[in-house]
Amino acid sequence: MGMEWYIVRRVAWAAIVTFIIVSVTWGLMAAAPNPEVQKAATQAAMDGEDPAAAADLARQRAQLDRPLHERFMDYVVGVYTLNWGWSSTRNQPVTQALIESLHYTVQYSVPWTILTVLIGPLVGLYSAANQYSWKDHAATGFAFFGYAIPNFFFGIILLLLFGVQLRWIPIVYNTDVAVFSVENAIQLSVPIFVLVTGSIGAIMRVSRNESAEYTNADFVKTAKAKGVSTYRIYFRHVLRPTMVPLSTTIVGYLLALFTGSSLLVEVVFGIPGLGRTLYDAVIAQDTSLVLGSVLFFTFVATIGNLIQDMVYTVLDPRISFEDR
Amino acid sequence: MAADKQTFDEVDWGQITGESDRELSPNFLILLAGTAMLLLIAAFDYFFVTGTYDAAIGMDFGNQYTPTFDIIGWGYDVTQLDWLFAFSLLLFGAYVVLPLYQNPRMSSYYWREMKRNRPAMVSLGWLIFIFVIGVLGPVVIAAPRADLAVQYQPPVLLSIDTVYPIRCVGPVINGACQGTLQYPLGTTGDGKDIFNIIVYGMQISMKIGFIATLIVVSIGTAVGTVAAYAGGLVDEVLMRYVDVQQSFPTFILYLLILYIWGASLFLFVVLFGLFAWEGTARYVRSNALAKTEEEYIKAVQLSGASTYRIVRAHIVPNTASSIITDITLLVPTFILAEAQFAFLGLGDSTIPSWGVLIAAGRSDLAFAPWITLAPGMFLFFTILAFNFLGDALLDALNPEAEAESE
């Protein structure tokens, strides 16, 4: 019963979780009145026809008159064979719509994640190294500021400043520029800045508290006593044990931010990414696309949780697999 | 308990078993009495105050607007959420405020610890201010009402070009409309008083904070402690369920639900309460796991206490510090989530919340930035205050953490 067995079980469980989520979303959708059927009925009533007959017809067209278990089986097979339906507002398959929006989401989330993971722990370490000095207070103040200011509000303010007043960035994201171009970097810099300030706060706090614990640990004192340089002490002896507890929370935390913030930031800055797609689909009542985006976000969350648990087991040899 | 000078063999164990255990604490009695009263008023509201007939308009509004306390001349409509809010305040009073009064020694210790942290004291003051104004304000101040004649009034000490408002309430100096005390924070594009909306928004934020947190803490604590203490299959099942919940972000779940059934503040609060406790449960579980290994728990087990009693009387109070710290970090996320949905236009559009106001002022940012800035600042400072407070509470309630870091 070693690590391999634990990982196998964990992956199997992740697969079961996705199945449960797929079933729950289907149940929610099946229990609710279908907007397309309602639309057909309203249309018929306005045209002076029989709304009940029109509703029946729409139901037949949407294949809602078949027994529940058949519809469920079709749906599950569809989800796992990537046949996610047709988006009526975008006139393309849902999967293709999602891949197109992913293209834009990746452009800002990859730099965002890298910057957060790099800067967050370093600022925390810096703060712990200069504990209770003005440097620590400044770093803590910055972290709290970024953490407390709502991303969308901060985004609006910066857009007003840099977009409307100074005209450095376009007010609405320009999709025509190449991915790796200066223009793209400039227009993405503000959304990335907003997201990074929002996310490093919590990570900086955790890493500050964790590394503060190690700055006076015996092994650090020993290292100091035998003349190891300060940089080496902090990067080799303090940062590494700090990263273990941090790695257990960082993925889940970033994911929670990702689902919420990406939507807001994309709407504020007009980036046609995943969050924006979900938002537009909700507004336009495009059921297939709503379902597809929701599933996509939950899959990302499931995989993220899986990775987090894996990283934890690999990084920390002290944890035992017997009681998990 | 039995008299002091008895020897062991003289103690009447039957009597002691009879009188111990199920003793009702004053906290519980207060909670019980308060709940009974709430239920009575709620029943009164439900059975007697339905379908008011508005004489002025001559229409029956059904359940739209039903002032519960009409008899005593108080035209305040008590909603479903208000009942939950009152109940959560009652719980808060009976199990957070009253215990502080009952244990003056510990309270003064916490107070001393808190006082050393100036930002935390300021934060506490700010939150108490928001709470008091938020709870009492809407009772006194009229609900914000649209009035196009007074649109785009600037706040006190600020001014706006006269081309924007239809009519300037304050004096006009050099072609710029000056703010007046009548609208201390100015008005929106449809002439609603921003100050009024912010006061109502405080109440909404406090409702979200209190009710959703109450549900989260009850479920999270119950699941966390039970999983930790029971272990084995129970632990496995509960924690695997937590995994499922963690993989379904509440933000996305609520989006799906509002797509299907439409948004309402009540639904928001209940949904975030019922499906956002996975973090708390995990946190409490890991803390309680450490506690179950302690000697005093073993001692209580040996003396034959029931599982319920061990969890309720020993594990929960001893994990309280981690629970309270968790709360202060949880409340701002709920308030923020509501503001986010309101900003997206997907929230409950009938309520005057801060997020709605931020969204409303977005198109007027260039010439009337206060519409967005004022609620945004309130939101920012409230979230900031909760974080400072959480940080200070962590130090005050958990001296070990501080000792380690110093």
XYZ file of C-alpha atoms in Angstrom:
730
model
C 0.000 0.000 0.000
C 2.469 2.644 -1.078
C 2.333 5.844 -2.951
C 1.485 4.245 -6.301
C -1.636 2.663 -4.913
C -2.693 5.955 -3.385
C -2.219 7.755 -6.704
C -4.194 5.118 -8.587
C -7.045 5.429 -6.125
C -6.919 9.209 -6.290
C -7.124 9.242 -10.110
C -9.989 6.751 -10.058
C -11.807 8.922 -7.579
C -11.320 12.001 -9.771
C -12.984 10.108 -12.629
C -15.917 9.243 -10.372
C -16.179 12.864 -9.256
C -16.473 14.076 -12.833
C -19.212 11.514 -13.421
C -21.095 12.706 -10.329
C -20.816 16.314 -11.445
C -21.956 15.475 -14.972
C -24.979 13.675 -13.505
C -25.826 16.510 -11.117
C -25.724 19.139 -13.854
C -27.896 16.919 -16.034
C -30.349 16.482 -13.157
C -30.542 20.224 -12.618
C -31.130 20.859 -16.298
C -33.705 18.073 -16.601
C -35.634 19.301 -13.575
C -35.906 22.828 -14.908
C -38.294 24.059 -17.588
C -36.500 24.176 -20.926
C -36.160 27.783 -22.122
C -36.485 26.747 -25.784
C -39.814 25.025 -25.149
C -41.025 28.104 -23.321
C -39.806 30.327 -26.127
C -41.728 28.226 -28.677
C -44.884 28.356 -26.565
C -44.668 32.130 -26.133
C -44.028 32.558 -29.844
C -47.044 30.427 -30.703
C -49.250 32.314 -28.266
C -48.186 35.616 -29.831
C -48.901 34.306 -33.330
C -52.359 33.202 -32.236
C -51.604 29.474 -32.435
C -52.031 26.812 -29.788
C -49.149 27.213 -27.291
C -49.511 23.656 -25.931
C -49.095 22.099 -29.392
C -46.095 24.305 -30.130
C -44.550 23.360 -26.800
C -45.054 19.671 -27.613
C -43.434 20.126 -30.993
C -40.469 21.935 -29.478
C -40.176 19.222 -26.868
C -40.126 16.593 -29.607
C -37.528 18.510 -31.537
C -35.360 18.748 -28.436
C -36.069 15.035 -27.850
C -37.503 15.757 -24.421
C -40.363 13.299 -24.899
C -38.094 10.273 -24.559
C -37.769 8.411 -21.266
C -35.395 9.942 -18.694
C -32.876 7.098 -18.562
C -32.403 7.116 -22.358
C -31.822 10.836 -22.366
C -29.376 10.472 -19.488
C -27.427 7.733 -21.267
C -27.245 9.798 -24.460
C -26.097 12.793 -22.501
C -23.380 10.919 -20.605
C -22.094 9.280 -23.782
C -22.157 12.679 -25.478
C -20.156 14.317 -22.696
C -17.447 11.658 -22.662
C -17.165 11.494 -26.457
C -16.811 15.292 -26.564
C -20.083 15.657 -28.406
C -21.264 18.627 -26.374
C -23.998 19.886 -28.648
C -24.520 22.888 -30.856
C -24.234 26.476 -29.704
C -27.175 28.345 -31.207
C -25.791 31.837 -30.585
C -22.338 31.191 -32.010
C -23.448 28.791 -34.740
C -20.712 26.289 -34.100
C -20.233 23.150 -31.996
C -19.872 23.897 -28.284
C -16.449 22.234 -28.105
C -15.135 24.424 -30.893
C -16.552 27.555 -29.233
C -14.838 26.585 -25.990
C -11.498 25.917 -27.680
C -11.658 29.289 -29.408
C -12.314 31.078 -26.120
C -9.663 29.033 -24.332
C -7.190 30.558 -26.766
C -7.822 33.989 -25.193
C -8.088 32.785 -21.601
C -4.716 31.030 -21.801
C -3.055 34.218 -23.034
C -3.571 35.950 -19.728
C -3.907 33.049 -17.273
C -0.516 31.500 -18.035
C 1.468 34.695 -17.318
C -0.822 35.361 -14.364
C -0.206 31.952 -12.804
C 3.548 32.069 -13.414
C 3.858 35.555 -11.928
C 1.742 34.658 -8.907
C 3.664 31.476 -8.154
C 6.989 33.291 -8.560
C 6.259 36.586 -6.823
C 3.913 35.445 -4.016
C 6.335 33.189 -2.077
C 9.270 35.541 -2.732
C 7.475 38.555 -1.275
C 6.424 36.413 1.678
C 10.005 35.287 2.193
C 11.247 38.855 1.938
C 8.656 39.899 4.487
C 9.657 37.120 6.873
C 13.353 37.957 6.466
C 12.678 41.563 7.435
C 10.032 40.745 10.012
C 8.425 43.703 11.823
C 10.470 46.234 9.884
C 8.965 48.855 7.606
C 9.764 46.607 4.635
C 7.614 43.883 6.153
C 4.792 46.343 6.822
C 4.988 47.718 3.292
C 4.864 44.233 1.765
C 2.015 43.219 4.079
C 0.122 46.401 3.294
C 0.515 45.775 -0.415
C -0.664 42.192 -0.004
C -3.720 43.256 1.958
C -4.510 45.979 -0.533
C -4.437 43.589 -3.468
C -6.396 40.986 -1.572
C -9.105 43.353 -0.374
C -9.717 45.431 -3.480
C -12.334 43.690 -5.615
C -10.745 42.674 -8.918
C -13.524 44.018 -11.074
C -13.564 47.350 -9.250
C -9.784 47.699 -9.505
C -10.054 46.759 -13.172
C -12.594 49.504 -13.841
C -10.443 52.099 -12.082
C -7.308 51.113 -14.015
C -9.255 50.996 -17.267
C -10.494 54.518 -16.583
C -6.970 55.678 -15.843
C -4.969 53.908 -18.561
C -7.662 53.401 -21.167
C -9.797 56.533 -21.027
C -7.486 59.178 -19.571
C -4.009 58.160 -20.734
C -5.073 56.050 -23.763
C -2.220 53.593 -23.251
C -4.400 50.521 -23.604
C -7.482 49.897 -25.729
C -10.771 50.130 -23.813
C -12.028 46.906 -25.373
C -9.593 44.055 -25.925
C -8.384 43.972 -29.527
C -8.516 40.420 -30.892
C -6.750 41.263 -34.167
C -3.221 41.538 -32.813
C -0.845 38.570 -32.851
C -0.456 36.563 -29.641
C 3.272 37.250 -29.241
C 3.363 40.920 -30.070
C 4.079 44.078 -28.110
C 0.509 45.323 -28.583
C -0.893 42.169 -27.049
C 1.505 42.351 -24.126
C 0.491 45.965 -23.497
C -3.242 45.333 -23.627
C -2.946 42.239 -21.418
C -0.640 43.894 -18.889
C -3.431 45.645 -16.991
C -5.723 42.606 -16.619
C -2.724 40.517 -15.574
C -1.643 43.174 -13.081
C -5.147 43.234 -11.582
C -5.255 39.442 -11.280
C -1.736 39.157 -9.855
C -2.313 41.784 -7.149
C -5.521 39.976 -6.277
C -3.916 36.567 -5.972
C -0.485 37.098 -4.432
C -1.952 38.565 -1.233
C -3.104 35.309 0.308
C -0.083 33.364 -0.960
C 2.257 35.985 0.403
C 0.573 35.786 3.826
C 0.811 32.001 4.006
C 4.428 31.939 2.896
C 5.332 34.749 5.300
C 3.841 32.903 8.275
C 5.337 29.584 7.227
C 8.827 30.886 6.557
C 8.772 32.957 9.746
C 8.520 29.619 11.510
C 11.743 28.401 9.907
C 13.868 31.549 10.210
C 14.653 30.585 13.812
C 14.731 26.838 13.300
C 17.761 24.884 14.478
C 18.864 23.921 10.981
C 18.883 27.582 9.928
C 20.945 28.493 12.987
C 23.376 25.700 12.150
C 23.648 26.926 8.571
C 24.309 30.455 9.783
C 26.882 29.227 12.267
C 28.876 27.415 9.622
C 28.861 30.515 7.427
C 26.332 29.774 4.701
C 25.455 32.934 2.787
C 22.141 34.627 3.590
C 20.736 34.040 0.093
C 21.538 30.373 0.262
C 19.929 30.063 3.683
C 16.719 31.661 2.523
C 16.435 29.934 -0.828
C 17.684 26.488 0.146
C 16.770 26.112 3.777
C 13.740 28.307 4.347
C 11.953 28.507 1.000
C 11.875 24.760 0.414
C 10.043 23.663 3.569
C 7.759 26.675 3.114
C 6.708 25.488 -0.312
C 5.284 22.217 1.046
C 2.257 23.592 2.925
C 1.939 26.304 0.308
C 1.674 23.819 -2.531
C -1.307 22.189 -0.841
C -3.350 25.356 -0.916
C -2.004 27.223 -3.904
C -3.672 25.183 -6.655
C -7.090 25.122 -5.066
C -6.839 28.778 -4.254
C -5.791 29.767 -7.754
C -8.596 27.670 -9.219
C -11.224 29.288 -7.051
C -9.906 32.641 -8.191
C -9.759 31.474 -11.775
C -13.436 30.551 -11.944
C -14.613 33.779 -10.341
C -12.094 36.378 -11.392
C -11.549 35.307 -14.968
C -15.241 35.876 -15.619
C -15.222 39.332 -14.065
C -11.926 40.440 -15.565
C -12.908 39.195 -19.015
C -16.197 41.069 -18.834
C -14.533 44.276 -17.615
C -11.749 44.239 -20.207
C -13.796 42.718 -23.007
C -11.591 39.652 -23.497
C -13.593 36.993 -25.384
C -12.316 34.129 -23.215
C -14.041 31.297 -21.369
C -15.599 33.393 -18.634
C -16.959 35.816 -21.146
C -18.345 32.934 -23.212
C -20.171 31.548 -20.195
C -21.495 35.000 -19.346
C -22.728 35.658 -22.885
C -24.307 32.217 -23.039
C -26.218 32.871 -19.808
C -27.433 36.234 -21.086
C -28.404 34.830 -24.506
C -30.013 31.677 -23.013
C -27.806 29.344 -25.033
C -28.323 26.207 -22.959
C -25.771 23.932 -24.653
C -23.033 26.520 -24.324
C -23.890 27.232 -20.659
C -23.731 23.528 -19.907
C -20.506 23.106 -21.877
C -18.738 25.988 -20.143
C -19.931 24.876 -16.717
C -18.640 21.368 -17.370
C -15.351 22.772 -18.603
C -14.868 24.823 -15.430
C -15.713 21.877 -13.186
C -13.327 19.606 -15.114
C -10.575 22.150 -14.649
C -11.364 22.270 -10.926
C -11.334 18.472 -10.633
C -8.008 18.138 -12.426
C -6.590 20.963 -10.323
C -7.573 19.242 -7.100
C -6.061 16.012 -8.388
C -2.772 17.724 -9.233
C -2.734 19.419 -5.834
C -3.056 16.120 -3.971
C -0.400 14.519 -6.175
C 2.057 17.354 -5.652
C 1.489 17.098 -1.942
C 2.314 13.397 -1.828
C 5.405 13.841 -3.966
C 6.725 16.883 -2.110
C 6.179 15.769 1.436
C 7.688 12.374 2.182
C 6.441 12.570 5.755
C 2.782 11.928 4.960
C 1.555 8.414 5.465
C -0.753 6.717 3.003
C -2.127 4.193 5.434
C -4.784 6.412 6.964
C -5.901 8.215 3.845
C -23.079 18.561 42.287
C -23.129 16.599 45.497
C -21.894 18.059 48.805
C -18.148 18.576 49.162
C -17.373 16.455 52.224
C -18.682 13.148 50.938
C -16.419 10.179 50.520
C -16.428 8.276 47.283
C -18.678 5.410 48.459
C -21.269 7.803 49.872
C -21.898 9.631 46.607
C -25.363 8.950 45.239
C -24.411 8.219 41.640
C -27.987 7.796 40.573
C -28.736 11.348 41.606
C -25.697 12.732 39.814
C -26.429 10.938 36.554
C -29.965 12.229 36.819
C -29.039 15.866 37.287
C -25.944 16.257 35.105
C -25.661 16.233 31.328
C -29.010 17.532 30.137
C -28.805 20.734 32.114
C -29.898 23.682 29.966
C -27.417 26.517 29.743
C -28.710 30.117 29.849
C -27.349 30.568 26.317
C -29.539 27.757 25.075
C -32.559 29.106 26.966
C -32.104 32.554 25.436
C -31.761 31.003 22.007
C -34.876 28.924 22.606
C -36.962 31.852 23.850
C -35.779 34.081 21.017
C -36.493 31.421 18.400
C -39.960 30.849 19.819
C -40.684 34.559 19.631
C -39.386 34.747 16.063
C -41.525 31.782 15.080
C -44.576 33.419 16.651
C -44.067 36.663 14.732
C -43.317 34.696 11.578
C -46.533 32.720 12.017
C -48.402 35.966 12.569
C -46.840 37.357 9.400
C -47.734 34.243 7.453
C -51.325 33.826 8.569
C -52.572 37.329 9.215
C -50.549 39.759 7.133
C -50.956 38.441 3.606
C -52.268 40.231 0.602
C -52.409 43.816 1.741
C -54.888 46.064 0.073
C -53.269 49.347 -0.839
C -55.950 51.979 -0.330
C -53.985 54.716 -2.065
C -53.721 52.896 -5.374
C -56.785 50.748 -4.908
C -55.010 47.496 -5.780
C -54.307 44.266 -4.029
C -50.580 43.660 -4.112
C -50.768 40.064 -2.954
C -47.500 39.072 -1.419
C -45.539 41.871 -3.004
C -45.433 44.266 -0.095
C -46.729 43.232 3.298
C -45.658 45.441 6.196
C -45.600 43.014 9.103
C -45.812 45.557 11.888
C -48.544 47.625 10.316
C -50.552 47.498 13.540
C -47.963 49.514 15.411
C -47.557 51.792 12.430
C -44.193 50.544 11.209
C -44.188 50.073 7.456
C -41.275 47.686 7.211
C -41.735 44.623 5.043
C -40.106 41.621 6.692
C -38.835 39.185 4.076
C -37.805 35.527 4.326
C -34.231 36.667 4.539
C -34.996 38.950 7.471
C -36.218 35.993 9.496
C -33.024 34.101 8.795
C -31.021 37.217 9.581
C -32.790 37.672 12.915
C -32.188 34.034 13.770
C -28.494 34.210 12.909
C -28.151 37.383 14.998
C -29.800 35.538 17.860
C -27.353 32.657 17.537
C -24.467 35.087 17.305
C -25.666 36.815 20.463
C -26.208 33.617 22.420
C -23.030 31.816 21.431
C -20.480 34.560 20.667
C -21.418 37.736 22.535
C -22.923 36.188 25.674
C -19.996 33.795 26.317
C -17.657 36.800 26.127
C -19.717 38.392 28.899
C -19.824 35.150 30.875
C -16.044 34.745 30.828
C -14.796 38.212 31.733
C -11.277 36.981 32.397
C -10.759 35.525 28.919
C -12.610 38.419 27.299
C -10.331 40.987 28.881
C -7.344 38.927 27.783
C -8.556 38.881 24.167
C -9.314 42.567 24.435
C -5.760 43.313 25.629
C -4.311 41.226 22.818
C -6.529 42.959 20.263
C -5.708 46.420 21.553
C -2.045 45.911 20.736
C -2.987 45.649 17.077
C -4.086 49.090 15.928
C -5.306 48.194 12.400
C -7.458 45.493 13.951
C -9.057 47.945 16.364
C -9.832 50.358 13.531
C -11.238 47.446 11.522
C -13.405 46.349 14.409
C -14.750 49.888 14.764
C -15.492 50.057 11.053
C -17.314 46.723 11.053
C -19.376 47.647 14.113
C -20.252 50.916 12.365
C -21.330 49.069 9.202
C -23.269 46.570 11.265
C -25.166 49.098 13.389
C -25.955 51.448 10.494
C -26.802 48.494 8.283
C -29.240 46.967 10.752
C -30.870 50.179 11.993
C -30.479 52.447 8.952
C -33.023 50.832 6.606
C -35.597 50.894 9.404
C -35.309 54.681 9.634
C -34.203 55.775 6.165
C -36.607 55.474 3.244
C -35.741 53.017 0.471
C -33.845 54.596 -2.449
C -36.265 55.892 -5.045
C -35.586 56.908 -8.644
C -36.191 60.579 -9.400
C -34.851 61.740 -12.762
C -35.165 65.414 -11.814
C -32.241 65.109 -9.400
C -29.939 62.863 -11.463
C -26.138 63.184 -11.325
C -25.952 65.397 -8.246
C -22.339 65.584 -7.065
C -21.343 64.678 -3.493
C -20.572 67.342 -0.910
C -17.452 69.403 -1.747
C -17.391 68.142 -5.337
C -18.858 69.635 -8.457
C -20.044 68.565 -11.906
C -20.466 70.366 -15.187
C -24.044 71.672 -15.472
C -24.622 69.849 -18.772
C -25.054 66.496 -16.982
C -27.771 67.021 -14.336
C -31.189 68.258 -15.456
C -31.489 70.490 -12.435
C -28.879 71.379 -9.852
C -30.046 71.115 -6.253
C -27.069 73.008 -4.851
C -25.618 76.359 -5.928
C -24.073 76.776 -9.382
C -20.603 78.358 -9.317
C -18.699 79.034 -12.576
C -20.954 76.723 -14.557
C -20.337 73.831 -12.190
C -23.034 72.279 -10.029
C -21.926 72.047 -6.380
C -22.849 69.206 -4.055
C -25.268 69.725 -1.176
C -25.852 68.059 2.171
C -29.232 66.901 0.912
C -27.385 64.275 -1.143
C -24.132 63.846 0.832
C -22.740 61.253 -1.563
C -24.491 62.477 -4.699
C -27.061 60.707 -6.840
C -27.001 58.129 -9.631
C -27.983 58.498 -13.274
C -31.615 57.823 -12.417
C -31.586 60.122 -9.426
C -31.305 57.639 -6.572
C -29.602 58.892 -3.449
C -26.234 57.104 -3.239
C -26.077 57.484 0.537
C -29.411 55.640 0.881
C -28.288 52.826 -1.411
C -25.054 52.431 0.534
C -26.928 52.175 3.833
C -29.252 49.555 2.343
C -26.217 47.852 0.824
C -24.675 47.584 4.286
C -27.656 45.612 5.463
C -27.493 43.338 2.446
C -23.789 42.716 2.986
C -24.364 41.999 6.678
C -27.202 39.607 5.854
C -25.018 37.719 3.408
C -22.164 37.723 5.881
C -24.163 36.502 8.839
C -26.591 34.022 7.297
C -24.333 32.329 4.764
C -21.546 32.134 7.321
C -23.868 30.703 9.941
C -24.894 27.894 7.583
C -21.318 27.288 6.460
C -19.977 27.186 9.983
C -22.709 24.869 11.281
C -22.337 22.355 8.471
C -18.576 22.694 8.137
C -17.957 22.300 11.847
C -20.335 19.382 12.177
C -18.831 17.530 9.212
C -15.253 18.381 10.126
C -15.453 17.330 13.765
C -17.547 14.253 13.125
C -15.198 13.096 10.357
C -12.166 13.651 12.547
C -13.612 12.004 15.621
C -15.503 9.124 14.039
C -12.770 8.232 11.531
C -12.988 5.089 9.390
C -15.819 4.779 6.905
C -17.678 7.892 8.128
C -14.563 9.997 7.617
C -13.993 8.489 4.180
C -17.560 9.100 2.985
C -17.736 12.664 4.314
C -14.366 13.679 2.956
C -15.023 12.157 -0.455
C -18.230 14.165 -0.569
C -16.177 17.248 0.287
C -13.987 16.414 -2.728
C -17.044 16.444 -4.973
C -18.164 19.777 -3.606
C -14.711 21.212 -4.039
C -14.677 20.218 -7.679
C -17.904 22.079 -8.318
C -17.057 25.747 -7.686
C -19.958 27.455 -5.910
C -19.604 30.448 -8.204
C -20.270 28.251 -11.239
C -23.002 26.298 -9.481
C -24.851 29.481 -8.620
C -24.450 30.691 -12.195
C -26.040 27.453 -13.423
C -28.848 27.682 -10.871
C -29.669 31.292 -11.669
C -29.647 30.404 -15.358
C -32.277 27.779 -14.715
C -34.428 29.371 -12.003
C -33.504 33.039 -11.927
C -31.591 34.956 -9.297
C -32.702 36.058 -5.871
C -30.769 37.157 -2.822
C -32.418 34.436 -0.755
C -31.288 31.753 -3.193
C -27.799 33.237 -3.260
C -27.409 33.225 0.509
C -28.797 29.727 0.974
C -26.820 28.266 -1.921
C -23.521 29.764 -0.802
C -24.315 28.607 2.717
C -25.094 25.051 1.675
C -22.326 24.528 -0.884
C -19.332 26.538 0.222
C -18.403 24.792 3.465
C -15.853 22.343 2.077
C -12.885 24.514 3.037
C -14.176 24.993 6.577
C -14.849 21.274 6.957
C -11.314 20.381 5.850
C -9.786 23.026 8.046
C -11.808 22.033 11.106
C -11.165 18.361 10.467
C -7.398 18.745 10.407
C -7.543 20.845 13.578
C -9.890 18.432 15.315
C -7.696 15.474 14.273
C -4.843 17.019 16.174
C -7.153 17.552 19.157
C -8.487 13.969 19.252
C -4.952 12.817 19.991
C -4.777 14.999 23.106
C -4.805 13.464 26.561
C -7.906 15.249 27.781
C -10.007 13.702 25.043
C -8.724 10.265 26.046
C -9.600 11.088 29.655
C -13.147 12.066 28.703
C -13.479 8.891 26.639
C -12.327 6.800 29.589
C -14.841 8.452 31.895
C -17.565 7.274 29.539
C -18.800 10.416 27.813
C -20.967 9.891 24.756
C -19.613 10.678 21.290
C -22.015 13.576 20.922
C -20.867 15.044 24.211
C -17.179 14.675 23.356
C -17.654 16.393 20.035
C -19.997 19.085 21.350
C -18.399 19.879 24.697
C -14.725 19.199 24.075
C -13.729 19.098 20.425
C -15.836 21.983 19.090
C -14.886 24.505 21.815
C -11.238 23.595 21.428
C -11.299 24.118 17.671
C -13.270 27.354 18.069
C -10.228 29.547 17.487
C -9.572 28.048 14.082
C -13.278 28.253 13.246
C -13.493 31.937 14.159
C -10.397 32.791 12.147
C -11.852 30.887 9.237
C -15.108 32.889 9.510
C -13.404 36.257 9.233
C -11.795 35.126 6.007
C -15.017 33.564 4.698
C -17.390 36.496 5.188
C -15.595 38.857 2.766
C -15.573 36.210 0.024
C -19.364 35.934 0.251
C -19.854 39.700 0.205
C -17.496 39.924 -2.740
C -19.301 37.144 -4.613
C -22.620 38.954 -4.250
C -21.050 42.177 -5.515
C -19.568 40.288 -8.465
C -22.898 38.801 -9.496
C -24.610 42.146 -9.016
C -21.943 43.806 -11.134
C -22.451 41.255 -13.907
C -26.135 42.046 -13.849
C -26.867 38.447 -12.890
C -27.708 39.119 -9.260
C -30.984 40.059 -7.674
C -31.766 43.268 -9.540
C -34.504 44.277 -7.087
C -32.115 44.924 -4.204
C -30.017 48.053 -3.638
C -26.617 46.420 -3.071
C -23.126 47.849 -3.474
C -22.398 45.722 -6.520
C -25.513 46.977 -8.301
C -24.372 50.553 -7.650
C -20.843 49.859 -8.919
C -22.335 48.455 -12.110
C -24.778 51.360 -12.425
C -22.016 53.956 -12.350
C -19.768 52.175 -14.795
C -21.021 53.991 -17.906
C -20.810 57.392 -16.169
C -17.250 56.940 -14.902
C -15.823 59.695 -17.075
C -17.888 62.519 -15.555
C -19.505 61.090 -12.392
C -16.898 58.715 -10.944
C -18.365 58.867 -7.419
C -21.260 56.592 -8.352
C -18.814 53.697 -8.750
C -16.116 54.918 -6.365
C -18.285 55.380 -3.268
C -19.687 51.815 -3.073
C -16.369 50.434 -4.302
C -14.570 52.093 -1.405
C -17.114 50.770 1.082
C -16.669 47.286 -0.358
C -12.890 47.608 -0.277
C -12.713 48.853 3.317
C -15.158 46.230 4.558
C -13.186 43.385 3.006
C -9.953 44.921 4.272
C -11.386 45.236 7.797
C -12.422 41.587 7.870
C -8.915 40.567 6.834
C -7.170 42.700 9.438
C -9.556 41.425 12.063
C -8.960 37.821 11.039
C -5.232 38.338 11.258
C -5.499 39.852 14.735
C -7.908 37.165 15.948
C -5.487 34.515 14.793
C -2.823 36.033 17.018
C -5.153 36.689 19.958
C -6.935 33.335 19.997
C -3.940 31.234 19.133
C -0.942 32.393 21.164
C 1.126 29.458 19.936
C 1.221 30.839 16.395
C 2.642 34.095 17.651
C 5.162 32.432 19.928
C 6.451 30.446 16.984
C 6.869 33.438 14.752
C 8.639 35.623 17.277
